[in-house]
XYZ file of C-alpha atoms in Angstrom:
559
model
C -11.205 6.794 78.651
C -12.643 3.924 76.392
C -13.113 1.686 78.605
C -15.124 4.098 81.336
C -17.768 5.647 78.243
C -17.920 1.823 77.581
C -19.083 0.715 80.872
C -21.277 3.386 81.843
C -24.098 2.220 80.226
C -23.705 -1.570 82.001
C -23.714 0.314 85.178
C -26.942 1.961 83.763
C -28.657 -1.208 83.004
C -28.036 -2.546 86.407
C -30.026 0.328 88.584
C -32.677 -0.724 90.367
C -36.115 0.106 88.663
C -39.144 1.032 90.637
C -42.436 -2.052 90.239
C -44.210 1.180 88.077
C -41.509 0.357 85.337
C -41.306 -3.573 85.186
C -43.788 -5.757 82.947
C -44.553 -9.447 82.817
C -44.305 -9.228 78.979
C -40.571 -7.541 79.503
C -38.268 -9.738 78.494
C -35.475 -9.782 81.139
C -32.179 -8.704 80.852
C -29.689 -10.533 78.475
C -32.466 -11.840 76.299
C -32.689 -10.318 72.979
C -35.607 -9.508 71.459
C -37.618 -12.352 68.749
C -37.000 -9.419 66.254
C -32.953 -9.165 66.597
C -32.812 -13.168 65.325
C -30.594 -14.049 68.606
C -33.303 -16.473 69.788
C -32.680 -19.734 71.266
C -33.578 -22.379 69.054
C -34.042 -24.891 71.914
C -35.470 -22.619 74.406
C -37.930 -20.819 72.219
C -41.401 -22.212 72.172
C -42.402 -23.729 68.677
C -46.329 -25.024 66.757
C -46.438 -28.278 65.368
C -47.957 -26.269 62.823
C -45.669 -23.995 61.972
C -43.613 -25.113 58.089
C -39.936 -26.208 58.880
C -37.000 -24.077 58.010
C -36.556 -23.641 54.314
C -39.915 -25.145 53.406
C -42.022 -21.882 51.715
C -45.283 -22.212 51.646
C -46.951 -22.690 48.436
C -48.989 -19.337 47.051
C -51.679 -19.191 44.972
C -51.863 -17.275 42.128
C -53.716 -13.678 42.848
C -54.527 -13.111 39.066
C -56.757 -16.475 38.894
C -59.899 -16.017 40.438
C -61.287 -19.076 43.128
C -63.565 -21.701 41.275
C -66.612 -22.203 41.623
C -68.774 -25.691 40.348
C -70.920 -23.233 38.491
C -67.474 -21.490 36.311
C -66.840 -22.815 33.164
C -64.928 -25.933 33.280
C -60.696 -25.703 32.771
C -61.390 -28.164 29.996
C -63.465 -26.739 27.928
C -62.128 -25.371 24.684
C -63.971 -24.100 21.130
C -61.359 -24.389 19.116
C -58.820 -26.806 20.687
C -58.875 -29.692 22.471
C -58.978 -29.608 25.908
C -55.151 -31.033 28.074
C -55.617 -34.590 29.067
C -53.770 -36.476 31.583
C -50.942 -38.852 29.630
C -50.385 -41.539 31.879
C -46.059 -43.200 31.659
C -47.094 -46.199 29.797
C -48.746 -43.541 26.790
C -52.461 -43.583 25.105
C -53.588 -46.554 23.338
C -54.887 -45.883 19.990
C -58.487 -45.571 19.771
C -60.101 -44.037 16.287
C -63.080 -42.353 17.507
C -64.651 -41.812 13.776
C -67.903 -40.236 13.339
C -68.562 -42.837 11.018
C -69.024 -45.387 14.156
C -71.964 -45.132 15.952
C -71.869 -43.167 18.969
C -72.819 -46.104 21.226
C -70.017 -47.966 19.727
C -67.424 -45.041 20.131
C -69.003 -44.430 24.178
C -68.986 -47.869 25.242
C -65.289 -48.385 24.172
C -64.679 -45.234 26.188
C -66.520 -46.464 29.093
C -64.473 -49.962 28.884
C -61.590 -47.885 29.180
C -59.978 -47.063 32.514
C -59.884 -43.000 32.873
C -56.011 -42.514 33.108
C -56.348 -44.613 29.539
C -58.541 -42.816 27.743
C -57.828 -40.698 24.926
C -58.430 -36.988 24.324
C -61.841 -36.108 23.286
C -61.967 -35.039 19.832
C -62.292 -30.960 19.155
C -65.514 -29.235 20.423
C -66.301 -26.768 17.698
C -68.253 -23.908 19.195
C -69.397 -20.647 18.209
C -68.296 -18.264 21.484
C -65.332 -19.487 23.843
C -67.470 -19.602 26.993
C -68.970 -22.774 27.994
C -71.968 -24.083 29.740
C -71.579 -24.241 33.341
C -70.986 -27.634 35.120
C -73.879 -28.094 36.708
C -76.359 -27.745 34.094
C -73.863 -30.153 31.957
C -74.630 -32.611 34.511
C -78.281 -31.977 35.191
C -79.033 -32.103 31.396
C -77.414 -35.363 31.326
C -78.936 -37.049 34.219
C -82.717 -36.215 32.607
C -81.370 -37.884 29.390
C -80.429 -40.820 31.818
C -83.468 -40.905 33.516
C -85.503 -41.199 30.397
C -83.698 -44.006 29.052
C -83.759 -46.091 31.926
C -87.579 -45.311 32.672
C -87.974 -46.338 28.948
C -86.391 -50.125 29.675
C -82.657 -49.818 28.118
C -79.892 -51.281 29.406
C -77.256 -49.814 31.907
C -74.534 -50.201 30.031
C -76.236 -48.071 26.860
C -77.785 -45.500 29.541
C -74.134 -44.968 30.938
C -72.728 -44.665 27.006
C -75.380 -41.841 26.823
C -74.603 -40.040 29.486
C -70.733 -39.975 28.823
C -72.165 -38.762 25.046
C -73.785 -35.551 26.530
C -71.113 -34.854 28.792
C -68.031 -34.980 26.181
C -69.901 -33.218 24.076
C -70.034 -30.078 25.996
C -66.102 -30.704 26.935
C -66.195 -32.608 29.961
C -64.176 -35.546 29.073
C -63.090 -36.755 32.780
C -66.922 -38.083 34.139
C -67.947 -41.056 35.503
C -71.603 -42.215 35.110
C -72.816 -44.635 37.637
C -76.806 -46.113 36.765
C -78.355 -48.758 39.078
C -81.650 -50.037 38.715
C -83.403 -46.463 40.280
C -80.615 -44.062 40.936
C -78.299 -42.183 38.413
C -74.960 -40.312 39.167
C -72.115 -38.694 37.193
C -69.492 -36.916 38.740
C -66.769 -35.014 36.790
C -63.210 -34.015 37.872
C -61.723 -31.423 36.068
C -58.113 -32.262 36.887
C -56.341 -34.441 39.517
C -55.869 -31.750 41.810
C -59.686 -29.759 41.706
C -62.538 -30.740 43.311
C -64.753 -33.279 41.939
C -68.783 -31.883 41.179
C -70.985 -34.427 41.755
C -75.254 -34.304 40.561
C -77.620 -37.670 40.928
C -81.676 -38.358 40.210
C -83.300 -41.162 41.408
C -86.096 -43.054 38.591
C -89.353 -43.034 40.492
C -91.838 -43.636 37.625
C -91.200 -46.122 34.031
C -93.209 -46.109 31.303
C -92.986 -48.151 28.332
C -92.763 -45.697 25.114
C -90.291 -46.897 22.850
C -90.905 -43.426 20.454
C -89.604 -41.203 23.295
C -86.944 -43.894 23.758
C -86.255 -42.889 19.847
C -86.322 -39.664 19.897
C -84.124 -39.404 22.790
C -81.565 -41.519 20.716
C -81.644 -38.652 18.154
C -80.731 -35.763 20.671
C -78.166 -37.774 21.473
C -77.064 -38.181 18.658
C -76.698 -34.677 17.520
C -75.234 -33.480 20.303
C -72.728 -35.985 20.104
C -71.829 -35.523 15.990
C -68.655 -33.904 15.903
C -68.873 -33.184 12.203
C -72.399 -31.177 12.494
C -72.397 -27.803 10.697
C -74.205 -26.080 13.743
C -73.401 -27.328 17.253
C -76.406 -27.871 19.910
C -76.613 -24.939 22.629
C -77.761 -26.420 26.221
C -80.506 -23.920 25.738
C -81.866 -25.910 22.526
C -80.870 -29.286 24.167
C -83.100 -28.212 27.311
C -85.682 -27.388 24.957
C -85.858 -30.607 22.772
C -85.763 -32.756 25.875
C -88.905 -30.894 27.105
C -90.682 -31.732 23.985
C -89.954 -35.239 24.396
C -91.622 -35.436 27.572
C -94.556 -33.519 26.115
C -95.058 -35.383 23.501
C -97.915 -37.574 23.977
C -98.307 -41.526 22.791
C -98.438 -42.050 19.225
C -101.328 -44.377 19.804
C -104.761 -44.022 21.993
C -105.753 -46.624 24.360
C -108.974 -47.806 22.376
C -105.905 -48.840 20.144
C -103.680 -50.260 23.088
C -106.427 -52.673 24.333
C -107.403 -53.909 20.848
C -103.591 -54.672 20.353
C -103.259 -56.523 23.560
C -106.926 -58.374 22.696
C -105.223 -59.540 18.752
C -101.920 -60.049 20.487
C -103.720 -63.038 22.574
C -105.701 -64.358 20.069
C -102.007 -64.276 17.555
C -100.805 -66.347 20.672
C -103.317 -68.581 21.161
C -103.947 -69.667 17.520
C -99.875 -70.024 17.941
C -100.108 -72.901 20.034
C -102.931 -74.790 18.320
C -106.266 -72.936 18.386
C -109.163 -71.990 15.990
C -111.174 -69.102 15.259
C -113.168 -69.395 18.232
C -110.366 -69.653 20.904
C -108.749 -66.869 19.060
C -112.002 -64.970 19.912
C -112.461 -66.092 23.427
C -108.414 -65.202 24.012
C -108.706 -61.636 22.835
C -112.134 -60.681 24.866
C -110.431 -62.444 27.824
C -107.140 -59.838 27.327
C -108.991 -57.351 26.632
C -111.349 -57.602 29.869
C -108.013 -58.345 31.813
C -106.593 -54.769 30.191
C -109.008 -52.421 31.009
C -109.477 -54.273 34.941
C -105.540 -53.663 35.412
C -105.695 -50.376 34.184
C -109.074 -49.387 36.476
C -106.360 -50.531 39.393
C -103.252 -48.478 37.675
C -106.327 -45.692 38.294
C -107.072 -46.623 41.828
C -103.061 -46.146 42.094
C -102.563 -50.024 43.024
C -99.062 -51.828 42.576
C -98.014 -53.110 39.575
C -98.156 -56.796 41.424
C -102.111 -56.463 41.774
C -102.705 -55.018 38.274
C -100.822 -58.053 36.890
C -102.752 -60.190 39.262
C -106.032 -59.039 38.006
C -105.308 -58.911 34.225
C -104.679 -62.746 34.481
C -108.208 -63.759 35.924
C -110.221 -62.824 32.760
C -108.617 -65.154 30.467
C -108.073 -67.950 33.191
C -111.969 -67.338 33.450
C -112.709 -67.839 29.853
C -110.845 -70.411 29.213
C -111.759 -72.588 32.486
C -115.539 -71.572 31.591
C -115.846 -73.010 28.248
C -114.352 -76.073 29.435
C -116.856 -76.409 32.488
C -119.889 -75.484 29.563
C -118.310 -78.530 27.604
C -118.161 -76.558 24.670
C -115.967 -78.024 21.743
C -112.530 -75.256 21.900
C -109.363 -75.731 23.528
C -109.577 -74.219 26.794
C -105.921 -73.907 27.393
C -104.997 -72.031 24.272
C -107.377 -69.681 25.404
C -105.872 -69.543 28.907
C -102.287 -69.696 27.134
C -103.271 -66.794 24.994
C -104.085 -64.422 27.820
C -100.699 -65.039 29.394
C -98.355 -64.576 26.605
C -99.642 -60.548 26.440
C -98.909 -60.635 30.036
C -95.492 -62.414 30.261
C -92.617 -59.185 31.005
C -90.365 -60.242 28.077
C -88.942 -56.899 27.906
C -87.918 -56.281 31.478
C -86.292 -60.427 31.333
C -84.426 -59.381 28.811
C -82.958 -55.991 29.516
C -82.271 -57.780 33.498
C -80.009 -60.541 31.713
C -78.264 -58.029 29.708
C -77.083 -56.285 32.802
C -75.842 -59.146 34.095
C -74.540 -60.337 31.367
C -72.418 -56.808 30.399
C -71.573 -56.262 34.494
C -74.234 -54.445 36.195
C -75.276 -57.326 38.517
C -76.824 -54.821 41.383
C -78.968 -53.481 38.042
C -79.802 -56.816 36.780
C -80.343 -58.578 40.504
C -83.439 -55.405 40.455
C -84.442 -56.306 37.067
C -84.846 -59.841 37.851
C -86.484 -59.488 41.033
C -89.175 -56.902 39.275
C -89.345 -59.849 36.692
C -89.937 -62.034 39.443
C -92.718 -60.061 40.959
C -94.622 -59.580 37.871
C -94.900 -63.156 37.175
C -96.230 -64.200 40.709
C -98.694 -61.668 40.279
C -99.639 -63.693 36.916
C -99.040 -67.264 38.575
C -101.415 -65.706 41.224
C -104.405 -64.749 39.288
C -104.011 -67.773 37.243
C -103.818 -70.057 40.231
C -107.180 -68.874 41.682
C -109.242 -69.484 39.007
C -107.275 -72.682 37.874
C -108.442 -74.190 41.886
C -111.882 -73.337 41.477
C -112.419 -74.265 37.992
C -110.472 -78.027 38.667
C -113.032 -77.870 41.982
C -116.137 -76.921 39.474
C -115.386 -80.465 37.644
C -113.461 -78.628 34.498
C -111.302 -81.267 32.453
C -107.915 -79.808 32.140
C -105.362 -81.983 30.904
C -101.711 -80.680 31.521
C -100.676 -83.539 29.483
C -102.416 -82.208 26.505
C -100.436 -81.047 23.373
C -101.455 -77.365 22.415
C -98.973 -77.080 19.235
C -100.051 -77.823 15.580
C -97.126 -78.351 13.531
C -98.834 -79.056 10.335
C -100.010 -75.319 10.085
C -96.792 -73.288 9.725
C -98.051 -70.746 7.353
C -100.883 -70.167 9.775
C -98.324 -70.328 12.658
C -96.074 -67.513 11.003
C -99.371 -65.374 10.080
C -99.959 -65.089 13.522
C -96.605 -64.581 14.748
C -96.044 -61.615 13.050
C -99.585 -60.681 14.124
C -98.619 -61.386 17.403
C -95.154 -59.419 16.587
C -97.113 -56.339 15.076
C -99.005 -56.159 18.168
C -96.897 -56.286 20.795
C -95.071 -53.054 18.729
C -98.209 -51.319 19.529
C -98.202 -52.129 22.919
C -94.424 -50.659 23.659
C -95.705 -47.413 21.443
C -92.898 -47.743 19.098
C -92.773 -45.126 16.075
C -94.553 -46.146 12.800
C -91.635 -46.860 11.282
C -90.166 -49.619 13.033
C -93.309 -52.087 13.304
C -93.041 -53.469 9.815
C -89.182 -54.175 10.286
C -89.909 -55.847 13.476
C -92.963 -57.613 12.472
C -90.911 -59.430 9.753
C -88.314 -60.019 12.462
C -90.814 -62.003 14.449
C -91.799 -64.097 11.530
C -88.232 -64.635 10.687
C -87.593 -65.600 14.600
C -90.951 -68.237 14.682
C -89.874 -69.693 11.224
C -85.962 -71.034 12.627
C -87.667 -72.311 15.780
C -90.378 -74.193 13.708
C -87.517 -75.267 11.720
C -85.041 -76.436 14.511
C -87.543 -77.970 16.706
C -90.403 -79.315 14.572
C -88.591 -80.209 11.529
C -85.347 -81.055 12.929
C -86.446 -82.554 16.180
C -83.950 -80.289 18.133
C -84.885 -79.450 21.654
C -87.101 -76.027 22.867
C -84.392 -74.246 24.350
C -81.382 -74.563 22.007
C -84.564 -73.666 19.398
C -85.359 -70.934 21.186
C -81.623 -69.890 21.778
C -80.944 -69.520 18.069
C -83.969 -68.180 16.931
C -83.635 -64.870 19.677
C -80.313 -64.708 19.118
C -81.100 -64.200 15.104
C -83.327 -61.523 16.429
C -80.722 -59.748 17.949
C -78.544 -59.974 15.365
C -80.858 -58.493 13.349
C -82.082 -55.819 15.171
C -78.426 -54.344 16.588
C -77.690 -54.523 12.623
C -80.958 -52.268 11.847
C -79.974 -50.025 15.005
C -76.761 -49.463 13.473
C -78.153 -48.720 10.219
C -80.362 -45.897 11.696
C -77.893 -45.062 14.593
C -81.056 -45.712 17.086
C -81.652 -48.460 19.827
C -81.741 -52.033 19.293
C -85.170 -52.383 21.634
C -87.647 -51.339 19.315
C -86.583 -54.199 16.735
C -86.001 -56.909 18.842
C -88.206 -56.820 22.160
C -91.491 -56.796 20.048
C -90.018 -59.720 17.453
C -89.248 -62.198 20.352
C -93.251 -62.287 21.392
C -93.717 -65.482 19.851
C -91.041 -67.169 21.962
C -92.390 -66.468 25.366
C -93.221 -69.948 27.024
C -96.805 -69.209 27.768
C -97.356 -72.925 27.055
C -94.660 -74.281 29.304
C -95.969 -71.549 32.137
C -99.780 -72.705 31.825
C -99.110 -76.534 32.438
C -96.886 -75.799 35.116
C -99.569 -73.751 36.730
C -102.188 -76.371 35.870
C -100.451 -79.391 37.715
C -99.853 -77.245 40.929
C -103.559 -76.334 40.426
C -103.948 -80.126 40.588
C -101.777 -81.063 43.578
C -99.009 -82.131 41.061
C -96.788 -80.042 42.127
C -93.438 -82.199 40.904
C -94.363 -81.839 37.334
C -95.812 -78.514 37.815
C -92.230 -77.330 38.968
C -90.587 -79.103 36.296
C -92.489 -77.245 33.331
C -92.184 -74.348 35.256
C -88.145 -74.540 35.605
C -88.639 -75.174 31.361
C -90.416 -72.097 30.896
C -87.778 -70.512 33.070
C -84.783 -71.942 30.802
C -86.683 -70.516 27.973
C -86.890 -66.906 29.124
C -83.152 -67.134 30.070
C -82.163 -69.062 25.917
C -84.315 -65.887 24.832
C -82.277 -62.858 26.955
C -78.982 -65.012 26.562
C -79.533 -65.390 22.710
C -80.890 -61.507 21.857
C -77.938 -60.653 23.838
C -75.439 -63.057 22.160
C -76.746 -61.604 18.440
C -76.026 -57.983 19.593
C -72.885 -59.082 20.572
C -71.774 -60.961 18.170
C -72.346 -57.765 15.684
C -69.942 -55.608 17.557
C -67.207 -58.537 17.545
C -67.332 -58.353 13.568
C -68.052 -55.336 12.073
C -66.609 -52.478 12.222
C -65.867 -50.830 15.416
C -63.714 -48.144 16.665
C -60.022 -49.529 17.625
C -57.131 -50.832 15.425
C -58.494 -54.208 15.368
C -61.324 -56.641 17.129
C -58.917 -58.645 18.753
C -57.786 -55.666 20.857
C -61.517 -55.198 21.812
C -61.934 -54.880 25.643
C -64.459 -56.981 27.252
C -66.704 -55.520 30.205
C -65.293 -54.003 33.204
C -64.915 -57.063 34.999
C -62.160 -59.579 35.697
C -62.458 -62.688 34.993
C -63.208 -64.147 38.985
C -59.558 -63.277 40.397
């Protein structure tokens, strides 16, 4: 009786149903449904996408909201410091002291690789909340932007930059400066998404109090012992004051400067009271021509171009008249206010500390500038040698029996060229006696001692940049504003001009050999400043257990 209520409903299942009752999406008989879990394996059809057996996918939290680049970063933290990634080999030990200077404690940071670097120190903050990423990185790319338009290094402009940002708790950035373009991109953690800002440099002025006062905001946002931390509404706020500020001096005041500035220079090398007359009227007259073409929104090349034809003109006229001056200290005068000591020097420090794309730019600006001045000079050089005017590249220009007179006027010349990179009040007698000091060692080495002009000039600039990193330690500022005015009387105007002159005179094999002198000059001068900021950080104090465990610059050593 089993068996038959058993087998009734097979007998069921195997009537014929009518074409009204089938489907194509019926399974047919004997398969079970996907539901029951009887499926084939093999026979089933399976996505290359679908997660294996016993693999569960990972969920993400539904109490934590998505991120967004314009949250508060993960690391930020008022009270505590923020979790850092510990790599297997551990942190080395790094004392980041407030009692270093910031530049000191950033740079060592920067030299560091980022899985090495220690945990930034606490950010003390009124309210928990911080500033959102973006404005983090926007506020630090202006600060960026200012100090490269204002001629410092890459290496300092990157140590700013990673200031700002750690100071407002973003300790995993990486700043990246070239010679026009600045980036920083921060990570909060190895797994989010990176948030990534850059700003290109399209205009540089020299202005070495904005350059200052920048240094201060940095500075004070980067103090970790300050009684009352720096909102980004008050940083936003200084920063536009900066810019607003205007030049501490008019340009009545920059002409005269660049006028005494050539007549310092060419009294330097040997002239009297009237060729230090004739230099200045010729630098001024070149000053005001270049800056009618700045006006008439002409390259720098031209403006450089012109301001060297108004000395070249002087000088080449009074020699055609026959009066009794030097000619060529007039013509050497003119070109020392025009020889881009400042922009040589910052391009070998990039090179020097690792930033050759930087310092290949810097160079090749350098470059520019001074065939716009070998131009200029060249074309009135031909017609004056063509008007019958005696120039004699062989001639002497220096005067080594007048060294008090010589150091008067380089720290004339020194006090000048201050005034021409607008550098606060403040600073100009410090670097004026730097320049006296610098002239003094040269006169020393290579008049008295009989040492050659380059190894002369090597020590002397890098005594100037000994000096000045020691007074920008002392006021926690840059190092340009004492040493780029104070190595003025170094320039080789003198080796320049005779070079010129025997081109000018078909000689061009001696003209190229003074001119490859005055080119080993300007490299003993950027090689020595930098050597004598250098050699300050290798001895005093700096942050790390010792200065043998010092890291060099981010480069190997050619392998």
């Amino acid at each position: 009786m089993r068996q038959k209520l058993v087998a009734e409903p097979e007998a069921e299942d195997r009537k014929p149903q009518s074409d009204e009752a089938r489907s194509a999406f019926t399974p047919p008989a004997g398969v079970a449904p996907p539901d029951t879990g009887a499926v084939d394996e093999e026979s089933s059809t399976t996505s290359e996408f679908a997660l294996p057996k016993g693999l569960d996918a990972p969920q993400a939290p539904v109490s934590e909201p998505e991120g967004s680049a314009f949250s508060t970063p993960r690391t930020y933290s008022s009270r505590e410091a923020p979790p850092a990634f510990t790599p297997a080999t551990g942190v080395p030990v790094v004392s980041l002291t407030k009692d270093a200077p910031w530049q000191d404690r950033m740079r060592t940071m920067l030299r560091m690789p980022v899985a090495e670097r220690p945990a930034p120190e606490p950010v003390h903050k009124e309210d928990e909340s911080g500033p959102a990423v973006p404005r983090v990185l926007d506020l630090t790319l202006r600060i960026g932007e200012l100090l490269l338009a204002g001629g410092e290094g890459a290496e300092d402009v990157e140590a700013a930059m990673f200031a700002v940002c750690r100071s407002y708790g973003l300790d995993r950035c990486e700043p990246n400066v070239t010679f026009t373009l600045l980036s920083i991109s921060h990570q909060p953690s190895l797994v989010d998404d990176p948030v990534t800002a850059s700003r290109t440099v399209r205009r540089r002025g020299t202005d070495y109090t904005r350059l200052a006062a920048v240094y201060r905001l940095v500075d004070d946002l980067s103090d970790p012992g300050a009684e009352g931390a720096i909102s980004l509404e008050e940083a936003y706020r200084r920063l536009a004051e900066i810019r607003r500020n205007r030049h501490p001096y008019p340009g009545w005041a920059l002409t005269a400067s660049a006028g005494l500035l050539a007549g310092a220079a060419a009294v330097l090398v040997g002239g009297g009271a009237l060729v230090f007359v004739a230099a200045a009227l010729g630098a001024m007259l070149g000053d005001r021509l270049a800056w009618l073409c700045a006006g008439r929104g002409l390259p720098e090349f031209y403006q450089f171009t012109v301001a060297a034809m108004p000395p070249a003109a002087i000088g080449v006229a009074l020699t055609v008249a026959h009066v009794d001056v030097n000619g060529s200290a007039v013509i050497t005068g003119g070109l020392f206010a025009l020889l881009p000591g400042r922009a040589l020097v910052a391009g070998v420090q990039d090179g020097l500390t690792g930033f050759y794309i930087t310092a290949s730019a810097r160079l090749l600006e350098v470059m520019y500038f001074f065939v716009g001045i070998v131009v200029g000079v060249l074309v009135v050089l031909y017609f004056g040698v063509k008007l019958g005017g005696e120039l004699n590249p062989d001639a002497a220009l220096i005067g080594s029996e007048r060294p008090l007179l010589q150091i008067a006027a380089s720290m004339l010349l020194s006090l000048t060229f201050a005034v021409l990179l607008q550098q606060e009040r403040s600073t100009v007698l410090a670097v004026t006696l730097n320049g006296g000091v610098a002239w003094s060692v040269y006169g020393a080495m290579h008049y008295a001692g009989g040492i050659s002009p380059v190894a002369s000039t090597a020590v002397a600039a890098g005594l100037v940049g000994l000096f000045g990193q020691l007074l920008s330690r002392y006021r926690f500022a840059s190092a340009l504003p004492y040493t780029t005015a104070a190595i003025g009387p170094l320039l080789p105007g003198s080796a320049t001009y005779f070079g010129l002159l025997s081109i000018a005179q078909n000689d061009v094999d001696k003209g190229l050999v003074s001119l490859s002198k005055a080119a080993a000059l300007a490299m003993a001068i950027a090689i020595g400043v930098n050597l004598g900021s250098e050699i300050s950080r290798l001895f005093l104090r700096l942050p790390g257990a010792s200065a043998a465990g010092r890291r060099a610059a981010k480069r190997t050593r050619g392998f």
